[in-house]
Amino acid sequence: MSQLLQTPFLSSTTVLRLKSTSLRRTTPTTTNNLVVRAKIREIFMPALSSTMTEGKIVSWIKSEGDKLSKGDSVVVVESDKADMDVETFYDGILAAIVVEEGGVAAVGSPIAFLAENEEDIELAKSKALSSSSSSSSSSSSSSSSSSSSSSTPAPAPAPAIPVESSQPKKVAENVVAAAVSVVSKHPASEGGKRVIASPYAKKLAKELKVELGQIVGTGPLGRIVAKDVEAFAATGGSSGSVVAAAAEPVKTVAELGSVVPFTTMQNAVSRNMVESLAVPTFRVGYTITTDALDALYKKIKSKGVTMTALLAKATALALAKHPVINSSCRDGKSFTYNSSINIAVAVAIDGGLITPVLQDADKVDVYSLSRKWKELVDKARAKQLQPNEYTTGTFTLSNLGMFGVDRFDAILPPGTGAIMAVGTSQPTVVATKDGRIGTKNQMQVNVTADHRVIYGSDLALFLQTLSQIIEDPKDLTF
Amino acid sequence: MTLSPISLSSSYTTTISQPHHCSLFNTTTSTTATSLNLKFCSLKPEPFAFTSLRHRSHHNHPFRRTHFNAISSALSNNGTAPKSFDYDLLIIGAGVGGHGAALHAVEKGLKTAVVEGDVVGGTCVNRGCVPSKALLAVSGRMRELRNDHHLKSLGIQVSNAGYDRQAVADHANNLASKIRGNLTNSMKALGVDILTGFGTILGPQKVKIGSSNNIVTAKDIIIATGSVPFVPKGIEVDGKTVITSDHALKLETVPDWIAIVGSGYIGLEFSDVYTALGSEVTFVEALDQLMPGFDPEISKLAQRVLINPRNIDYHTGVFASKITPARVGKPVLIELIDAKTKEQKDTLEVDAALIATGRAPFTQGLGLENIDVTTQRGFVPVDERMRVIDANGSLVPHLYCIGDANGKMMLAHAASAQGISVVEQVTGRDHVLNHLSIPAACFTHPEISMVGLTEPQAREKGEKEGFDVSVAKTSFKANTKALAENEGEGLAKLIYRPDNGEILGVHIFGLHAADLIHEASNAIALGTRIQDIKFAVHAHPTLSEVLDELFKSAKVKAQASDQVKEPVAV
């Protein structure tokens, strides 16, 4: 336990608000044998109980600029068990607070900087600035510094190491600065004057680390409401591509062996990917012969019909016959049967990822769908997609066939029931029913679905219908 | 009147030294002096529980007895017509204060009448504590039913809880009519005359009822005319998108986004209602922190539980200098200026705004000029016995003022207690009400309650009068019943004198805090010391053990007095 406490801050048992025996274990048991000659110390979120992984700052007892002496209570931290005052083991000046009251920090991540004397305050502040603006990166960068000290267990607080010598940190600062400057180039909605966002939208934006100024509001009078923020974060943000684009040159700057924090978009992607782990998914694959579809495509290509539109149309028609595949599970307790069939198609743009949506794809004819698709792609490139044009999908198509990929596996976007990964269509030697051998163009599709609402037989029947539609595509053109 | 709020506040706190007073300034938005005495307390339901209880008892067995006693005494008085007055006691205003005074007067054998120009029950019953409790009952349940995490931890499964706005509004309205009926019947049953019309004082012991020439005389007169919502200058109330608590209680709409100006009791309770029903809320608070009237530690904790996790944001240290109701295609516009520098700070665009900046006394047209009484910012000046003071500083004989109209403590139950105190005096027993023993409560989920001084007030008093002040705290997290309910969030705080065990203040934030405070307020009222009350037994497991533990954790030097004179054998 004592190794968990190699931090300048220790809980003081005298101020426990709750009589909890488990907390007594955090009583300072060893003197800190780390003799670190540091001018600036990071103050870490201490581990106040054996099960604590993150702590919430209830209040700062000291303010920035206050002189601290060893043993002073500095901050009240709420752990998974209780509120505790935490005291310092070092003298110094509280130079900068990184995690404000109400904020949450992982155990071991810096929550403030302690300067040894007044000259160092400015330096500490600049560190705090970089650390707080990259907030999510703060824990990763600190863990990188702790990894250099070898055997420390991952969630444990890193020893107090003078941060100015930390090379990765500098890189992180560069990256953050770059990202921030990009963001500021994209002014707020409302003609760039002011951002009007509802209280919940603001709260969500903070939680999801999304810049409100980049979001187009769909609420009353163009106000940004919660669902706009959610939609923005869910897709990685239309501006996610912007940030990603800007992050590109930064990547080349990053040195090998360094740790580069996520951009806002990458954060959103990361969050969504992790979130998807909460959904019990399974996969069903199918091989579909595309000779007839290819022939149809050749015939109507001149009328501006695209393969994407044809695939979307075919999928939508199959979904119309199997509404459960178009449903989703929002709360873990019920089916949400969507009233319209909106096919989202994943598109890579400028290193980012966005999913423009073909709405009512079952009802709109394939020519209009093709025109719509072109319009959406143009808008996506110009970063002018409105949230309702990329957040309203009920079923997602992801096609890597153009790269020659013959099969792959897609991750289910949160909030939808299924996603279909489409491989390339290629000539394949097949045995036909009449006992001959021939070549047919075949493609493999692989559907990932939420098993809470969509069962194996549902998917099988859906894929059967889809293959029938594609193999006999006369319905696609009405 | 351009006294600065600060000087006013200090004068008030010294004479009254009541925590609720501070809340005044805090929540008021713009005008300096006016804001002073406006408290939000009138929305307190607490008083109501008191009156309803009282009322119910009249319907039960004890009622009969009281009833006949009262009638007979009234009749005998009527027969003799003493000193040729129409009544012994005339009360102007049939709110909770007037009602409480009337009931006690009858008990004391006085021939009593109340004058009411609007509806019986006043603000509390019709536009305050009572209907707001109906809305809060709904919001509490909605919050519970929508808290999946909480329900799941209890093992309960509920899907898709919803509500019908009109039915909720009807519940509030029906409750108000029911209580109003109860109040009216209870007075009628006791033989209290209810005179309809606005009362105007014509001279000593003489009141005109309504516009007619119906003039009534009474030996003693109590002014209990209450208060109305206070709306600062620059704010245009249209009753639809810019509203006061009067409109909000009708729940005609549940806006997507509502700004609440003032974060005192009224604002807090409405934020609880609106967020539970799905609105998002923005607080506008003139002082630097939210919930300024409460003990700082309590308001900090309350903010963590009632504000931060909910769909609420806030602007502090700002006045709403101008509020324009929504017009076609335009939202409600709120201009915010810095409370200190008066500089333009921000503009809010919201769907609705609730003005909860306190309450202003309703004393216009009372005819106070006829007896040479000058109101102070609308309040009727009174001494500690609620006797009205005229412009020359001398007492007006036979005239008293209770409740919101005197501004001492704007709580319904305080008005009632003041009324009872006055009746005690006019029936020959000197009585001074200890305002520090009057509890206050805010019916959020969980509730906040308090009695006596806040910690800063107690420390200031201790410094001035030379005694030590200690603080003891207990957490709801350690209470079995609270944990069984999965509602461990909460704190009880005791402020006391370690030398003699006097309770200076108790503040509770947690499940059923409003019901728990009375053990403390009764102890203060009766002068019970900690060293004695700590031996009182509490049923286990109950929430009341939070207070039990609180008293036991206090470190008092004084020894317990010999309580048990005659041991009771079991």
Short mmCIF file of N, CA and C in Angstrom, two decimals, chain B residues 147-288:
data_model
loop_
_atom_site.label_atom_id
_atom_site.label_comp_id
_atom_site.label_asym_id
_atom_site.label_seq_id
_atom_site.Cartn_x
_atom_site.Cartn_y
_atom_site.Cartn_z
N ASN B 147 -34.33 7.69 -12.48
CA ASN B 147 -32.96 7.42 -12.07
C ASN B 147 -32.69 5.92 -12.16
N ASP B 148 -32.37 5.49 -13.35
CA ASP B 148 -32.16 4.06 -13.59
C ASP B 148 -31.15 3.46 -12.64
N HIS B 149 -30.08 4.21 -12.47
CA HIS B 149 -28.98 3.70 -11.67
C HIS B 149 -29.45 3.42 -10.24
N HIS B 150 -30.19 4.39 -9.71
CA HIS B 150 -30.67 4.28 -8.34
C HIS B 150 -31.66 3.13 -8.22
N LEU B 151 -32.58 3.06 -9.17
CA LEU B 151 -33.59 2.00 -9.13
C LEU B 151 -32.93 0.62 -9.26
N LYS B 152 -31.98 0.56 -10.15
CA LYS B 152 -31.33 -0.72 -10.40
C LYS B 152 -30.63 -1.20 -9.13
N SER B 153 -30.03 -0.26 -8.42
CA SER B 153 -29.34 -0.66 -7.20
C SER B 153 -30.31 -1.16 -6.15
N LEU B 154 -31.58 -0.77 -6.29
CA LEU B 154 -32.59 -1.29 -5.38
C LEU B 154 -33.24 -2.56 -5.95
N GLY B 155 -32.92 -2.85 -7.17
CA GLY B 155 -33.50 -4.03 -7.81
C GLY B 155 -34.83 -3.78 -8.49
N ILE B 156 -35.13 -2.51 -8.74
CA ILE B 156 -36.42 -2.18 -9.34
C ILE B 156 -36.23 -1.92 -10.83
N GLN B 157 -37.22 -2.38 -11.62
CA GLN B 157 -37.18 -2.08 -13.05
C GLN B 157 -38.40 -1.26 -13.42
N VAL B 158 -38.18 -0.13 -14.01
CA VAL B 158 -39.27 0.72 -14.47
C VAL B 158 -38.92 1.15 -15.88
N SER B 159 -39.92 1.09 -16.77
CA SER B 159 -39.58 1.58 -18.10
C SER B 159 -40.38 2.82 -18.43
N ASN B 160 -39.67 3.78 -19.00
CA ASN B 160 -40.30 4.95 -19.59
C ASN B 160 -41.31 5.68 -18.72
N ALA B 161 -40.87 6.21 -17.60
CA ALA B 161 -41.76 7.01 -16.77
C ALA B 161 -42.06 8.31 -17.50
N GLY B 162 -43.31 8.72 -17.49
CA GLY B 162 -43.68 9.96 -18.14
C GLY B 162 -44.70 10.68 -17.28
N TYR B 163 -45.09 11.88 -17.71
CA TYR B 163 -46.08 12.62 -16.93
C TYR B 163 -47.01 13.39 -17.86
N ASP B 164 -48.16 13.74 -17.32
CA ASP B 164 -49.13 14.53 -18.07
C ASP B 164 -49.18 15.91 -17.42
N ARG B 165 -48.68 16.90 -18.14
CA ARG B 165 -48.53 18.22 -17.54
C ARG B 165 -49.83 18.74 -16.94
N GLN B 166 -50.92 18.62 -17.70
CA GLN B 166 -52.18 19.17 -17.21
C GLN B 166 -52.61 18.46 -15.92
N ALA B 167 -52.41 17.15 -15.87
CA ALA B 167 -52.80 16.41 -14.68
C ALA B 167 -51.96 16.83 -13.48
N VAL B 168 -50.69 17.11 -13.72
CA VAL B 168 -49.84 17.58 -12.62
C VAL B 168 -50.32 18.94 -12.14
N ALA B 169 -50.62 19.81 -13.11
CA ALA B 169 -51.11 21.15 -12.76
C ALA B 169 -52.42 21.03 -11.99
N ASP B 170 -53.28 20.11 -12.41
CA ASP B 170 -54.56 19.93 -11.72
C ASP B 170 -54.34 19.46 -10.29
N HIS B 171 -53.38 18.59 -10.11
CA HIS B 171 -53.08 18.10 -8.76
C HIS B 171 -52.74 19.27 -7.84
N ALA B 172 -51.89 20.18 -8.33
CA ALA B 172 -51.50 21.34 -7.53
C ALA B 172 -52.71 22.21 -7.24
N ASN B 173 -53.51 22.43 -8.26
CA ASN B 173 -54.68 23.30 -8.10
C ASN B 173 -55.70 22.68 -7.16
N ASN B 174 -55.94 21.38 -7.31
CA ASN B 174 -56.89 20.70 -6.45
C ASN B 174 -56.45 20.72 -4.99
N LEU B 175 -55.16 20.54 -4.81
CA LEU B 175 -54.64 20.55 -3.45
C LEU B 175 -54.90 21.92 -2.81
N ALA B 176 -54.61 22.98 -3.59
CA ALA B 176 -54.82 24.32 -3.06
C ALA B 176 -56.29 24.53 -2.69
N SER B 177 -57.22 24.11 -3.57
CA SER B 177 -58.64 24.33 -3.24
C SER B 177 -59.04 23.52 -2.02
N LYS B 178 -58.51 22.33 -1.92
CA LYS B 178 -58.86 21.47 -0.80
C LYS B 178 -58.41 22.11 0.52
N ILE B 179 -57.16 22.55 0.54
CA ILE B 179 -56.63 23.15 1.76
C ILE B 179 -57.37 24.45 2.07
N ARG B 180 -57.68 25.20 1.00
CA ARG B 180 -58.42 26.45 1.19
C ARG B 180 -59.77 26.15 1.85
N GLY B 181 -60.44 25.11 1.35
CA GLY B 181 -61.72 24.71 1.93
C GLY B 181 -61.56 24.30 3.38
N ASN B 182 -60.52 23.54 3.66
CA ASN B 182 -60.28 23.11 5.03
C ASN B 182 -60.10 24.30 5.97
N LEU B 183 -59.30 25.26 5.48
CA LEU B 183 -59.01 26.43 6.30
C LEU B 183 -60.29 27.21 6.58
N THR B 184 -61.06 27.43 5.51
CA THR B 184 -62.31 28.18 5.65
C THR B 184 -63.24 27.49 6.63
N ASN B 185 -63.40 26.18 6.44
CA ASN B 185 -64.32 25.44 7.30
C ASN B 185 -63.86 25.45 8.75
N SER B 186 -62.57 25.34 8.95
CA SER B 186 -62.08 25.29 10.32
C SER B 186 -62.39 26.59 11.04
N MET B 187 -62.30 27.70 10.35
CA MET B 187 -62.61 28.98 10.99
C MET B 187 -64.11 29.13 11.20
N LYS B 188 -64.86 28.77 10.18
CA LYS B 188 -66.32 28.89 10.30
C LYS B 188 -66.84 28.02 11.44
N ALA B 189 -66.28 26.81 11.51
CA ALA B 189 -66.74 25.87 12.53
C ALA B 189 -66.48 26.41 13.94
N LEU B 190 -65.46 27.20 14.07
CA LEU B 190 -65.12 27.74 15.39
C LEU B 190 -65.85 29.04 15.66
N GLY B 191 -66.61 29.52 14.72
CA GLY B 191 -67.36 30.75 14.93
C GLY B 191 -66.60 32.01 14.59
N VAL B 192 -65.54 31.86 13.79
CA VAL B 192 -64.83 33.06 13.35
C VAL B 192 -65.60 33.65 12.18
N ASP B 193 -65.92 34.94 12.24
CA ASP B 193 -66.60 35.59 11.12
C ASP B 193 -65.60 35.88 10.02
N ILE B 194 -65.95 35.54 8.78
CA ILE B 194 -65.08 35.87 7.66
C ILE B 194 -65.74 37.02 6.89
N LEU B 195 -65.14 38.20 6.96
CA LEU B 195 -65.70 39.39 6.31
C LEU B 195 -64.99 39.57 4.98
N THR B 196 -65.77 39.63 3.90
CA THR B 196 -65.16 39.68 2.59
C THR B 196 -64.98 41.12 2.11
N GLY B 197 -63.80 41.42 1.62
CA GLY B 197 -63.48 42.76 1.14
C GLY B 197 -62.13 43.19 1.68
N PHE B 198 -61.54 44.19 1.03
CA PHE B 198 -60.25 44.68 1.52
C PHE B 198 -60.46 45.51 2.78
N GLY B 199 -59.65 45.28 3.77
CA GLY B 199 -59.77 46.03 5.02
C GLY B 199 -58.95 47.30 4.96
N THR B 200 -59.56 48.42 5.36
CA THR B 200 -58.82 49.68 5.42
C THR B 200 -58.95 50.24 6.84
N ILE B 201 -57.83 50.57 7.44
CA ILE B 201 -57.87 51.11 8.80
C ILE B 201 -58.27 52.58 8.73
N LEU B 202 -59.38 52.92 9.40
CA LEU B 202 -59.85 54.31 9.37
C LEU B 202 -59.30 55.10 10.53
N GLY B 203 -59.09 54.41 11.63
CA GLY B 203 -58.57 55.07 12.82
C GLY B 203 -58.31 54.01 13.85
N PRO B 204 -57.99 54.40 15.06
CA PRO B 204 -57.74 53.39 16.09
C PRO B 204 -58.95 52.47 16.26
N GLN B 205 -58.70 51.19 16.22
CA GLN B 205 -59.73 50.17 16.48
C GLN B 205 -60.91 50.22 15.51
N LYS B 206 -60.70 50.82 14.35
CA LYS B 206 -61.80 50.96 13.40
C LYS B 206 -61.35 50.58 11.98
N VAL B 207 -62.08 49.67 11.35
CA VAL B 207 -61.68 49.19 10.03
C VAL B 207 -62.88 49.20 9.10
N LYS B 208 -62.64 49.69 7.88
CA LYS B 208 -63.69 49.66 6.86
C LYS B 208 -63.49 48.42 6.00
N ILE B 209 -64.59 47.72 5.71
CA ILE B 209 -64.48 46.49 4.93
C ILE B 209 -64.93 46.77 3.50
N GLY B 210 -64.07 46.56 2.53
CA GLY B 210 -64.41 46.74 1.12
C GLY B 210 -64.73 48.19 0.82
N SER B 211 -65.43 48.41 -0.30
CA SER B 211 -65.72 49.78 -0.70
C SER B 211 -67.03 50.28 -0.09
N SER B 212 -67.77 49.35 0.50
CA SER B 212 -69.04 49.76 1.11
C SER B 212 -68.76 50.57 2.38
N ASN B 213 -69.80 50.95 3.03
CA ASN B 213 -69.59 51.72 4.26
C ASN B 213 -69.69 50.84 5.49
N ASN B 214 -69.36 49.58 5.30
CA ASN B 214 -69.40 48.64 6.41
C ASN B 214 -68.19 48.87 7.30
N ILE B 215 -68.41 49.51 8.43
CA ILE B 215 -67.30 49.81 9.33
C ILE B 215 -67.40 48.92 10.57
N VAL B 216 -66.30 48.29 10.89
CA VAL B 216 -66.27 47.34 12.00
C VAL B 216 -65.30 47.86 13.05
N THR B 217 -65.66 47.69 14.32
CA THR B 217 -64.74 48.09 15.38
C THR B 217 -64.26 46.84 16.10
N ALA B 218 -63.06 46.92 16.63
CA ALA B 218 -62.50 45.79 17.37
C ALA B 218 -61.56 46.32 18.44
N LYS B 219 -61.48 45.57 19.52
CA LYS B 219 -60.61 46.01 20.62
C LYS B 219 -59.15 45.98 20.15
N ASP B 220 -58.79 44.87 19.49
CA ASP B 220 -57.43 44.77 18.97
C ASP B 220 -57.49 44.38 17.49
N ILE B 221 -56.51 44.88 16.76
CA ILE B 221 -56.46 44.61 15.32
C ILE B 221 -55.09 44.06 14.95
N ILE B 222 -55.11 43.01 14.15
CA ILE B 222 -53.84 42.45 13.64
C ILE B 222 -53.80 42.62 12.12
N ILE B 223 -52.73 43.23 11.64
CA ILE B 223 -52.51 43.31 10.19
C ILE B 223 -51.74 42.06 9.78
N ALA B 224 -52.31 41.32 8.83
CA ALA B 224 -51.66 40.08 8.37
C ALA B 224 -51.88 39.98 6.87
N THR B 225 -51.44 41.03 6.16
CA THR B 225 -51.79 41.12 4.75
C THR B 225 -50.78 40.46 3.82
N GLY B 226 -49.67 39.99 4.38
CA GLY B 226 -48.77 39.17 3.57
C GLY B 226 -47.96 39.92 2.52
N SER B 227 -47.67 39.22 1.43
CA SER B 227 -46.75 39.77 0.44
C SER B 227 -47.11 39.29 -0.96
N VAL B 228 -46.47 39.90 -1.93
CA VAL B 228 -46.63 39.51 -3.34
C VAL B 228 -45.23 39.32 -3.93
N PRO B 229 -45.12 38.59 -5.05
CA PRO B 229 -43.78 38.43 -5.63
C PRO B 229 -43.16 39.78 -5.96
N PHE B 230 -41.88 39.90 -5.69
CA PHE B 230 -41.18 41.13 -5.97
C PHE B 230 -40.55 41.04 -7.35
N VAL B 231 -40.83 42.04 -8.16
CA VAL B 231 -40.25 42.05 -9.51
C VAL B 231 -39.37 43.28 -9.64
N PRO B 232 -38.07 43.09 -9.80
CA PRO B 232 -37.17 44.24 -9.91
C PRO B 232 -37.45 45.07 -11.15
N LYS B 233 -36.97 46.29 -11.12
CA LYS B 233 -37.14 47.20 -12.26
C LYS B 233 -36.50 46.61 -13.52
N GLY B 234 -37.07 46.92 -14.66
CA GLY B 234 -36.48 46.48 -15.93
C GLY B 234 -36.99 45.13 -16.39
N ILE B 235 -37.74 44.46 -15.52
CA ILE B 235 -38.24 43.14 -15.88
C ILE B 235 -39.72 43.23 -16.21
N GLU B 236 -40.07 42.79 -17.40
CA GLU B 236 -41.44 42.86 -17.85
C GLU B 236 -42.08 41.48 -17.71
N VAL B 237 -43.02 41.37 -16.80
CA VAL B 237 -43.68 40.08 -16.57
C VAL B 237 -44.92 40.00 -17.45
N ASP B 238 -44.97 38.99 -18.32
CA ASP B 238 -46.16 38.85 -19.17
C ASP B 238 -47.03 37.66 -18.74
N GLY B 239 -46.55 36.92 -17.75
CA GLY B 239 -47.36 35.80 -17.25
C GLY B 239 -47.30 34.56 -18.10
N LYS B 240 -46.63 34.64 -19.26
CA LYS B 240 -46.52 33.47 -20.14
C LYS B 240 -45.06 33.00 -20.24
N THR B 241 -44.21 33.90 -20.67
CA THR B 241 -42.81 33.51 -20.82
C THR B 241 -41.93 34.16 -19.76
N VAL B 242 -42.35 35.28 -19.22
CA VAL B 242 -41.66 35.84 -18.06
C VAL B 242 -42.67 35.81 -16.93
N ILE B 243 -42.38 35.00 -15.92
CA ILE B 243 -43.39 34.69 -14.93
C ILE B 243 -42.86 34.84 -13.51
N THR B 244 -43.78 34.89 -12.56
CA THR B 244 -43.40 34.82 -11.15
C THR B 244 -43.89 33.48 -10.63
N SER B 245 -43.65 33.23 -9.36
CA SER B 245 -44.09 31.96 -8.77
C SER B 245 -45.60 31.81 -8.90
N ASP B 246 -46.35 32.94 -8.86
CA ASP B 246 -47.81 32.86 -9.01
C ASP B 246 -48.19 32.12 -10.28
N HIS B 247 -47.51 32.46 -11.39
CA HIS B 247 -47.82 31.82 -12.67
C HIS B 247 -47.23 30.42 -12.75
N ALA B 248 -46.00 30.31 -12.25
CA ALA B 248 -45.29 29.03 -12.39
C ALA B 248 -46.05 27.90 -11.72
N LEU B 249 -46.72 28.21 -10.62
CA LEU B 249 -47.42 27.17 -9.88
C LEU B 249 -48.61 26.62 -10.67
N LYS B 250 -49.07 27.36 -11.66
CA LYS B 250 -50.16 26.84 -12.50
C LYS B 250 -49.62 25.87 -13.54
N LEU B 251 -48.32 25.85 -13.71
CA LEU B 251 -47.64 24.93 -14.62
C LEU B 251 -48.32 24.89 -15.98
N GLU B 252 -48.51 26.06 -16.57
CA GLU B 252 -49.17 26.08 -17.87
C GLU B 252 -48.26 25.58 -18.98
N THR B 253 -46.95 25.72 -18.78
CA THR B 253 -46.01 25.16 -19.75
C THR B 253 -44.83 24.57 -18.99
N VAL B 254 -44.13 23.66 -19.66
CA VAL B 254 -42.84 23.22 -19.15
C VAL B 254 -41.83 23.59 -20.23
N PRO B 255 -41.20 24.76 -20.08
CA PRO B 255 -40.30 25.22 -21.15
C PRO B 255 -39.06 24.34 -21.27
N ASP B 256 -38.49 24.29 -22.47
CA ASP B 256 -37.25 23.52 -22.66
C ASP B 256 -36.13 24.10 -21.83
N TRP B 257 -36.12 25.43 -21.79
CA TRP B 257 -35.01 26.10 -21.11
C TRP B 257 -35.59 27.29 -20.36
N ILE B 258 -35.42 27.30 -19.06
CA ILE B 258 -35.95 28.39 -18.27
C ILE B 258 -34.84 28.99 -17.43
N ALA B 259 -34.79 30.33 -17.41
CA ALA B 259 -33.85 31.01 -16.54
C ALA B 259 -34.58 31.32 -15.24
N ILE B 260 -33.95 31.05 -14.12
CA ILE B 260 -34.54 31.38 -12.84
C ILE B 260 -33.70 32.48 -12.20
N VAL B 261 -34.32 33.63 -12.01
CA VAL B 261 -33.60 34.76 -11.45
C VAL B 261 -33.75 34.70 -9.94
N GLY B 262 -32.66 34.42 -9.25
CA GLY B 262 -32.68 34.26 -7.79
C GLY B 262 -32.54 32.79 -7.42
N SER B 263 -31.56 32.49 -6.57
CA SER B 263 -31.35 31.08 -6.21
C SER B 263 -31.64 30.84 -4.74
N GLY B 264 -32.65 31.53 -4.22
CA GLY B 264 -33.09 31.28 -2.85
C GLY B 264 -34.04 30.10 -2.83
N TYR B 265 -34.87 30.05 -1.77
CA TYR B 265 -35.78 28.92 -1.62
C TYR B 265 -36.66 28.72 -2.85
N ILE B 266 -37.30 29.79 -3.28
CA ILE B 266 -38.27 29.65 -4.36
C ILE B 266 -37.58 29.18 -5.63
N GLY B 267 -36.48 29.83 -5.96
CA GLY B 267 -35.75 29.46 -7.16
C GLY B 267 -35.28 28.02 -7.12
N LEU B 268 -34.75 27.62 -5.98
CA LEU B 268 -34.24 26.26 -5.84
C LEU B 268 -35.35 25.23 -6.00
N GLU B 269 -36.47 25.48 -5.33
CA GLU B 269 -37.57 24.51 -5.41
C GLU B 269 -38.07 24.39 -6.85
N PHE B 270 -38.17 25.53 -7.52
CA PHE B 270 -38.64 25.46 -8.90
C PHE B 270 -37.61 24.80 -9.82
N SER B 271 -36.34 25.00 -9.52
CA SER B 271 -35.33 24.31 -10.34
C SER B 271 -35.48 22.81 -10.18
N ASP B 272 -35.85 22.39 -8.98
CA ASP B 272 -36.06 20.96 -8.73
C ASP B 272 -37.24 20.46 -9.57
N VAL B 273 -38.32 21.24 -9.57
CA VAL B 273 -39.52 20.85 -10.32
C VAL B 273 -39.21 20.82 -11.82
N TYR B 274 -38.65 21.91 -12.31
CA TYR B 274 -38.47 22.01 -13.77
C TYR B 274 -37.48 20.98 -14.30
N THR B 275 -36.37 20.76 -13.58
CA THR B 275 -35.41 19.80 -14.12
C THR B 275 -35.99 18.39 -14.08
N ALA B 276 -36.80 18.09 -13.06
CA ALA B 276 -37.41 16.75 -12.99
C ALA B 276 -38.38 16.54 -14.13
N LEU B 277 -39.01 17.63 -14.58
CA LEU B 277 -39.98 17.51 -15.67
C LEU B 277 -39.32 17.66 -17.04
N GLY B 278 -38.00 17.80 -17.06
CA GLY B 278 -37.29 17.77 -18.33
C GLY B 278 -36.75 19.10 -18.82
N SER B 279 -36.98 20.17 -18.08
CA SER B 279 -36.45 21.47 -18.51
C SER B 279 -34.96 21.56 -18.18
N GLU B 280 -34.30 22.47 -18.87
CA GLU B 280 -32.95 22.84 -18.48
C GLU B 280 -33.03 24.22 -17.85
N VAL B 281 -32.19 24.46 -16.87
CA VAL B 281 -32.34 25.67 -16.04
C VAL B 281 -31.04 26.46 -16.01
N THR B 282 -31.17 27.78 -16.10
CA THR B 282 -30.04 28.66 -15.89
C THR B 282 -30.36 29.59 -14.72
N PHE B 283 -29.56 29.54 -13.68
CA PHE B 283 -29.75 30.44 -12.54
C PHE B 283 -29.05 31.77 -12.80
N VAL B 284 -29.72 32.85 -12.38
CA VAL B 284 -29.09 34.16 -12.40
C VAL B 284 -29.08 34.64 -10.95
N GLU B 285 -27.92 34.79 -10.38
CA GLU B 285 -27.82 35.11 -8.96
C GLU B 285 -26.96 36.36 -8.79
N ALA B 286 -27.48 37.31 -8.00
CA ALA B 286 -26.77 38.58 -7.84
C ALA B 286 -25.52 38.44 -6.99
N LEU B 287 -25.57 37.56 -6.02
CA LEU B 287 -24.39 37.40 -5.18
C LEU B 287 -23.38 36.47 -5.84
N ASP B 288 -22.23 36.35 -5.18
CA ASP B 288 -21.14 35.62 -5.82
C ASP B 288 -21.31 34.11 -5.78
#
